[in-house]
mmCIF file of C-alpha atoms in Angstrom:
data_model
loop_
_atom_site.group_PDB
_atom_site.id
_atom_site.type_symbol
_atom_site.label_atom_id
_atom_site.label_comp_id
_atom_site.label_asym_id
_atom_site.label_seq_id
_atom_site.Cartn_x
_atom_site.Cartn_y
_atom_site.Cartn_z
ATOM 1 C CA UNK A 8 17.910 -14.485 0.010
ATOM 2 C CA UNK A 9 17.282 -12.189 2.979
ATOM 3 C CA UNK A 10 13.847 -10.756 3.615
ATOM 4 C CA UNK A 11 13.372 -6.990 3.235
ATOM 5 C CA UNK A 12 10.901 -5.261 5.550
ATOM 6 C CA UNK A 13 8.733 -2.894 3.500
ATOM 7 C CA UNK A 14 6.577 -1.855 6.459
ATOM 8 C CA UNK A 15 6.317 1.489 8.222
ATOM 9 C CA UNK A 16 6.440 1.349 12.026
ATOM 10 C CA UNK A 17 3.168 2.186 13.790
ATOM 11 C CA UNK A 18 3.589 4.346 16.879
ATOM 12 C CA UNK A 19 1.904 7.233 18.658
ATOM 13 C CA UNK A 20 3.212 9.732 16.109
ATOM 14 C CA UNK A 21 1.905 7.804 13.108
ATOM 15 C CA UNK A 22 0.509 10.135 10.439
ATOM 16 C CA UNK A 23 -2.926 10.068 8.827
ATOM 17 C CA UNK A 24 -4.190 12.123 5.908
ATOM 18 C CA UNK A 25 -6.128 14.283 8.375
ATOM 19 C CA UNK A 26 -9.698 13.404 7.448
ATOM 20 C CA UNK A 27 -12.236 12.635 10.168
ATOM 21 C CA UNK A 28 -12.782 9.107 8.873
ATOM 22 C CA UNK A 29 -9.189 7.976 9.464
ATOM 23 C CA UNK A 30 -8.370 7.314 13.128
ATOM 24 C CA UNK A 31 -4.994 8.248 14.576
ATOM 25 C CA UNK A 32 -3.213 5.144 15.919
ATOM 26 C CA UNK A 33 -2.253 4.932 19.563
ATOM 27 C CA UNK A 34 -0.514 2.370 21.767
ATOM 28 C CA UNK A 35 -1.037 2.698 25.512
ATOM 29 C CA UNK A 36 0.074 0.499 28.400
ATOM 30 C CA UNK A 37 -2.851 -1.149 30.206
ATOM 31 C CA UNK A 38 -1.372 -3.787 32.515
ATOM 32 C CA UNK A 39 2.060 -3.218 34.056
ATOM 33 C CA UNK A 40 4.520 -5.884 35.099
ATOM 34 C CA UNK A 41 5.142 -4.301 38.509
ATOM 35 C CA UNK A 42 1.392 -4.082 39.225
ATOM 36 C CA UNK A 43 -0.259 -7.168 37.700
ATOM 37 C CA UNK A 44 2.703 -9.363 36.799
ATOM 38 C CA UNK A 45 2.552 -8.750 33.056
ATOM 39 C CA UNK A 46 2.602 -5.996 30.454
ATOM 40 C CA UNK A 47 -0.420 -5.555 28.195
ATOM 41 C CA UNK A 48 -1.478 -2.717 25.926
ATOM 42 C CA UNK A 49 -4.501 -1.081 24.354
ATOM 43 C CA UNK A 50 -3.958 -0.555 20.635
ATOM 44 C CA UNK A 51 -6.124 1.758 18.547
ATOM 45 C CA UNK A 52 -5.798 1.512 14.783
ATOM 46 C CA UNK A 53 -7.603 2.775 11.741
ATOM 47 C CA UNK A 54 -8.274 0.274 8.995
ATOM 48 C CA UNK A 55 -5.886 2.277 6.783
ATOM 49 C CA UNK A 56 -3.117 3.060 9.270
ATOM 50 C CA UNK A 57 0.458 3.226 7.928
ATOM 51 C CA UNK A 58 1.418 0.321 5.636
ATOM 52 C CA UNK A 59 -1.898 -1.320 4.786
ATOM 53 C CA UNK A 60 -4.002 -2.847 2.072
ATOM 54 C CA UNK A 61 -7.451 -2.063 0.732
ATOM 55 C CA UNK A 62 -10.252 -4.534 0.080
ATOM 56 C CA UNK A 63 -13.161 -3.921 -2.338
ATOM 57 C CA UNK A 64 -15.388 -3.034 0.637
ATOM 58 C CA UNK A 65 -13.389 0.196 0.980
ATOM 59 C CA UNK A 66 -15.474 1.697 -1.831
ATOM 60 C CA UNK A 67 -18.134 -0.872 -2.692
ATOM 61 C CA UNK A 68 -20.873 -2.029 -0.346
ATOM 62 C CA UNK A 69 -22.015 -5.604 -0.790
ATOM 63 C CA UNK A 70 -18.513 -6.801 -1.657
ATOM 64 C CA UNK A 71 -15.905 -8.386 0.645
ATOM 65 C CA UNK A 72 -13.401 -7.323 3.279
ATOM 66 C CA UNK A 73 -9.792 -8.188 4.020
ATOM 67 C CA UNK A 74 -10.697 -11.466 5.708
ATOM 68 C CA UNK A 75 -12.020 -12.857 2.414
ATOM 69 C CA UNK A 76 -9.163 -11.888 0.102
ATOM 70 C CA UNK A 77 -7.668 -15.117 -1.304
ATOM 71 C CA UNK A 78 -4.219 -15.762 0.158
ATOM 72 C CA UNK A 79 -2.860 -16.267 -3.364
ATOM 73 C CA UNK A 80 -3.509 -12.570 -4.019
ATOM 74 C CA UNK A 81 -1.514 -11.554 -0.940
ATOM 75 C CA UNK A 82 1.622 -13.652 -1.470
ATOM 76 C CA UNK A 83 3.735 -14.625 -4.441
ATOM 77 C CA UNK A 84 5.935 -13.285 -7.214
ATOM 78 C CA UNK A 85 5.958 -9.521 -7.803
ATOM 79 C CA UNK A 86 7.746 -7.357 -10.349
ATOM 80 C CA UNK A 87 9.425 -4.116 -9.243
ATOM 81 C CA UNK A 88 9.392 -1.026 -11.449
ATOM 82 C CA UNK A 89 11.325 2.142 -10.572
ATOM 83 C CA UNK A 90 9.285 5.291 -11.257
ATOM 84 C CA UNK A 91 11.407 7.627 -9.135
ATOM 85 C CA UNK A 92 11.898 9.845 -12.191
ATOM 86 C CA UNK A 93 8.264 10.946 -11.914
ATOM 87 C CA UNK A 94 8.406 14.404 -10.255
ATOM 88 C CA UNK A 95 6.396 15.394 -7.166
ATOM 89 C CA UNK A 96 2.776 15.783 -8.183
ATOM 90 C CA UNK A 97 3.538 14.070 -11.487
ATOM 91 C CA UNK A 98 1.266 11.580 -13.172
ATOM 92 C CA UNK A 99 2.201 8.069 -14.285
ATOM 93 C CA UNK A 100 0.988 7.887 -17.869
ATOM 94 C CA UNK A 101 0.710 4.770 -20.065
ATOM 95 C CA UNK A 102 3.866 5.832 -21.896
ATOM 96 C CA UNK A 103 5.849 5.570 -18.660
ATOM 97 C CA UNK A 104 5.227 1.816 -18.726
ATOM 98 C CA UNK A 105 6.215 1.320 -22.351
ATOM 99 C CA UNK A 106 8.289 -1.812 -22.718
ATOM 100 C CA UNK A 107 7.407 -3.052 -19.217
ATOM 101 C CA UNK A 108 5.590 -6.378 -19.118
ATOM 102 C CA UNK A 109 2.615 -6.409 -16.751
ATOM 103 C CA UNK A 110 2.766 -9.136 -14.106
ATOM 104 C CA UNK A 111 -0.159 -10.140 -11.869
ATOM 105 C CA UNK A 112 1.584 -8.401 -8.968
ATOM 106 C CA UNK A 113 3.404 -5.111 -9.578
ATOM 107 C CA UNK A 114 5.346 -2.919 -7.133
ATOM 108 C CA UNK A 115 6.048 0.654 -8.194
ATOM 109 C CA UNK A 116 8.761 2.504 -6.294
ATOM 110 C CA UNK A 117 8.877 6.299 -6.234
ATOM 111 C CA UNK A 118 11.055 6.753 -3.148
ATOM 112 C CA UNK A 119 8.216 8.716 -1.582
ATOM 113 C CA UNK A 120 8.473 6.859 1.744
ATOM 114 C CA UNK A 121 11.402 9.172 2.535
ATOM 115 C CA UNK A 122 8.822 11.911 3.166
ATOM 116 C CA UNK A 123 7.050 9.912 5.893
ATOM 117 C CA UNK A 124 6.379 12.008 9.008
ATOM 118 C CA UNK A 125 6.938 15.248 7.128
ATOM 119 C CA UNK A 126 4.265 17.713 5.936
ATOM 120 C CA UNK A 127 5.160 16.816 2.368
ATOM 121 C CA UNK A 128 4.040 13.185 2.623
ATOM 122 C CA UNK A 129 0.421 13.892 1.728
ATOM 123 C CA UNK A 130 1.243 16.733 -0.658
ATOM 124 C CA UNK A 131 2.047 16.355 -4.328
ATOM 125 C CA UNK A 132 3.005 12.693 -4.294
ATOM 126 C CA UNK A 133 3.125 10.996 -7.728
ATOM 127 C CA UNK A 134 -0.094 9.328 -8.826
ATOM 128 C CA UNK A 135 -1.497 7.189 -11.647
ATOM 129 C CA UNK A 136 -3.555 8.372 -14.575
ATOM 130 C CA UNK A 137 -6.776 6.378 -14.901
ATOM 131 C CA UNK A 138 -5.779 5.136 -18.339
ATOM 132 C CA UNK A 139 -2.572 3.729 -16.854
ATOM 133 C CA UNK A 140 -4.494 1.800 -14.208
ATOM 134 C CA UNK A 141 -6.935 0.613 -16.856
ATOM 135 C CA UNK A 142 -4.012 -0.617 -18.966
ATOM 136 C CA UNK A 143 -2.629 -2.540 -15.976
ATOM 137 C CA UNK A 144 -5.942 -4.155 -15.063
ATOM 138 C CA UNK A 145 -6.714 -5.010 -18.685
ATOM 139 C CA UNK A 146 -3.427 -6.910 -18.734
ATOM 140 C CA UNK A 147 -4.107 -9.019 -15.670
ATOM 141 C CA UNK A 148 -3.009 -6.930 -12.675
ATOM 142 C CA UNK A 149 -4.101 -8.468 -9.342
ATOM 143 C CA UNK A 150 -1.978 -6.469 -6.858
ATOM 144 C CA UNK A 151 -0.740 -2.881 -7.024
ATOM 145 C CA UNK A 152 1.886 -2.078 -4.369
ATOM 146 C CA UNK A 153 3.236 1.488 -3.936
ATOM 147 C CA UNK A 154 5.365 3.539 -1.541
ATOM 148 C CA UNK A 155 2.994 6.536 -1.763
ATOM 149 C CA UNK A 156 -0.254 7.115 0.166
ATOM 150 C CA UNK A 157 -2.508 6.443 -2.813
ATOM 151 C CA UNK A 158 -2.677 5.727 -6.539
ATOM 152 C CA UNK A 159 -4.939 8.826 -6.738
ATOM 153 C CA UNK A 160 -3.905 12.466 -6.828
ATOM 154 C CA UNK A 161 -3.311 14.280 -3.536
ATOM 155 C CA UNK A 162 -5.566 17.114 -4.690
ATOM 156 C CA UNK A 163 -8.590 14.843 -4.228
ATOM 157 C CA UNK A 164 -8.012 13.968 -0.554
ATOM 158 C CA UNK A 165 -11.085 14.666 1.546
ATOM 159 C CA UNK A 166 -13.537 15.019 -1.326
ATOM 160 C CA UNK A 167 -16.528 12.675 -1.496
ATOM 161 C CA UNK A 168 -16.142 11.981 -5.217
ATOM 162 C CA UNK A 169 -12.420 11.344 -5.064
ATOM 163 C CA UNK A 170 -10.401 8.165 -5.457
ATOM 164 C CA UNK A 171 -11.368 7.232 -9.001
ATOM 165 C CA UNK A 172 -8.219 5.118 -9.248
ATOM 166 C CA UNK A 173 -9.145 3.214 -6.103
ATOM 167 C CA UNK A 174 -12.608 2.611 -7.480
ATOM 168 C CA UNK A 175 -11.307 1.332 -10.802
ATOM 169 C CA UNK A 176 -8.853 -1.060 -9.129
ATOM 170 C CA UNK A 177 -11.121 -2.313 -6.364
ATOM 171 C CA UNK A 178 -13.995 -2.673 -8.805
ATOM 172 C CA UNK A 179 -11.807 -5.233 -10.565
ATOM 173 C CA UNK A 180 -10.809 -6.853 -7.231
ATOM 174 C CA UNK A 181 -7.200 -5.669 -7.429
ATOM 175 C CA UNK A 182 -5.472 -5.646 -4.030
ATOM 176 C CA UNK A 183 -4.016 -2.197 -3.282
ATOM 177 C CA UNK A 184 -1.020 -2.097 -0.933
ATOM 178 C CA UNK A 185 -0.011 1.433 0.100
ATOM 179 C CA UNK A 186 2.536 3.279 2.289
ATOM 180 C CA UNK A 187 5.416 0.887 1.596
ATOM 181 C CA UNK A 188 8.792 1.550 3.204
ATOM 182 C CA UNK A 189 12.438 0.869 2.267
ATOM 183 C CA UNK A 190 11.776 0.423 -1.443
ATOM 184 C CA UNK A 191 15.292 1.638 -2.278
ATOM 185 C CA UNK A 192 16.394 -1.884 -1.339
ATOM 186 C CA UNK A 193 14.451 -3.301 -4.304
ATOM 187 C CA UNK A 194 16.146 -3.391 -7.715
ATOM 188 C CA UNK A 195 14.387 -1.966 -10.752
ATOM 189 C CA UNK A 196 13.105 -4.760 -12.959
ATOM 190 C CA UNK A 197 13.766 -7.291 -10.238
ATOM 191 C CA UNK A 198 11.459 -10.160 -9.481
ATOM 192 C CA UNK A 199 10.677 -10.706 -5.838
ATOM 193 C CA UNK A 200 8.487 -12.765 -3.580
ATOM 194 C CA UNK A 201 6.105 -10.601 -1.556
ATOM 195 C CA UNK A 202 4.077 -11.372 1.545
ATOM 196 C CA UNK A 203 1.444 -8.778 2.500
ATOM 197 C CA UNK A 204 -0.799 -10.194 5.218
ATOM 198 C CA UNK A 205 -3.543 -8.095 6.823
ATOM 199 C CA UNK A 206 -5.046 -8.748 10.217
ATOM 200 C CA UNK A 207 -7.968 -11.163 9.816
ATOM 201 C CA UNK A 208 -10.621 -8.581 10.662
ATOM 202 C CA UNK A 209 -14.094 -9.761 9.708
ATOM 203 C CA UNK A 210 -15.766 -7.455 7.212
ATOM 204 C CA UNK A 211 -13.049 -4.798 7.379
ATOM 205 C CA UNK A 212 -12.517 -2.481 4.399
ATOM 206 C CA UNK A 213 -8.771 -2.437 4.986
ATOM 207 C CA UNK A 214 -6.100 -3.428 7.458
ATOM 208 C CA UNK A 215 -2.558 -2.587 8.488
ATOM 209 C CA UNK A 216 -0.264 -5.341 7.307
ATOM 210 C CA UNK A 217 3.331 -6.459 7.590
ATOM 211 C CA UNK A 218 4.822 -6.464 4.120
ATOM 212 C CA UNK A 219 8.084 -8.266 3.379
ATOM 213 C CA UNK A 220 9.858 -9.226 0.168
ATOM 214 C CA UNK A 221 12.893 -11.170 -0.982
ATOM 215 C CA UNK A 222 14.609 -11.513 -4.349
ATOM 216 C CA UNK A 223 13.731 -14.502 -6.499
ATOM 217 C CA UNK A 224 16.448 -16.325 -8.378
ATOM 218 C CA UNK A 225 14.233 -16.981 -11.420
ATOM 219 C CA UNK A 226 12.275 -14.794 -13.814
ATOM 220 C CA UNK A 227 8.498 -14.408 -13.701
#
């Protein structure tokens, strides 16, 4: 089966949520072929730029960063669930997952990536109720992958006591993969193989990553 690229492209117009603690990415030419015989670049990234994953260190000191996440948590079988019926600003409640078996790795598609590089991207995206996340973790969730900026409500962005969903998930060492792209290519209920590899940045709370997936021929 062909691989599907679920990664947003990082460039000099890459969006951030606008807070002072998220750096805007930039790519600038340093060495030029006509001057030094080769092209090289200076790349500036935030640890949560574009498609990325979060490690427990994002919200918990004394834990571990992306370089210590077991590879088994970053690659393997993942189940896709279509939640595109959830309206903008809507909440994913436990009832929305009724009849859906929880797999260790779950990808929830809302179609929100279509709003990338528009003012709407960080406004009123669908989010998860805490009880829903608790239900998932209680049933063995190890990776939550989404095509929205966050499992938490947009109304909490920029507030010190925000991100309760992040804290619940990362407190249970669940890998959070955010800002996915091209999720319309994934079939609802389908079982896929995912690879979500961060840069091996020592002690980093998060990292941009290249995320790819392909359909599996067998059930989880």
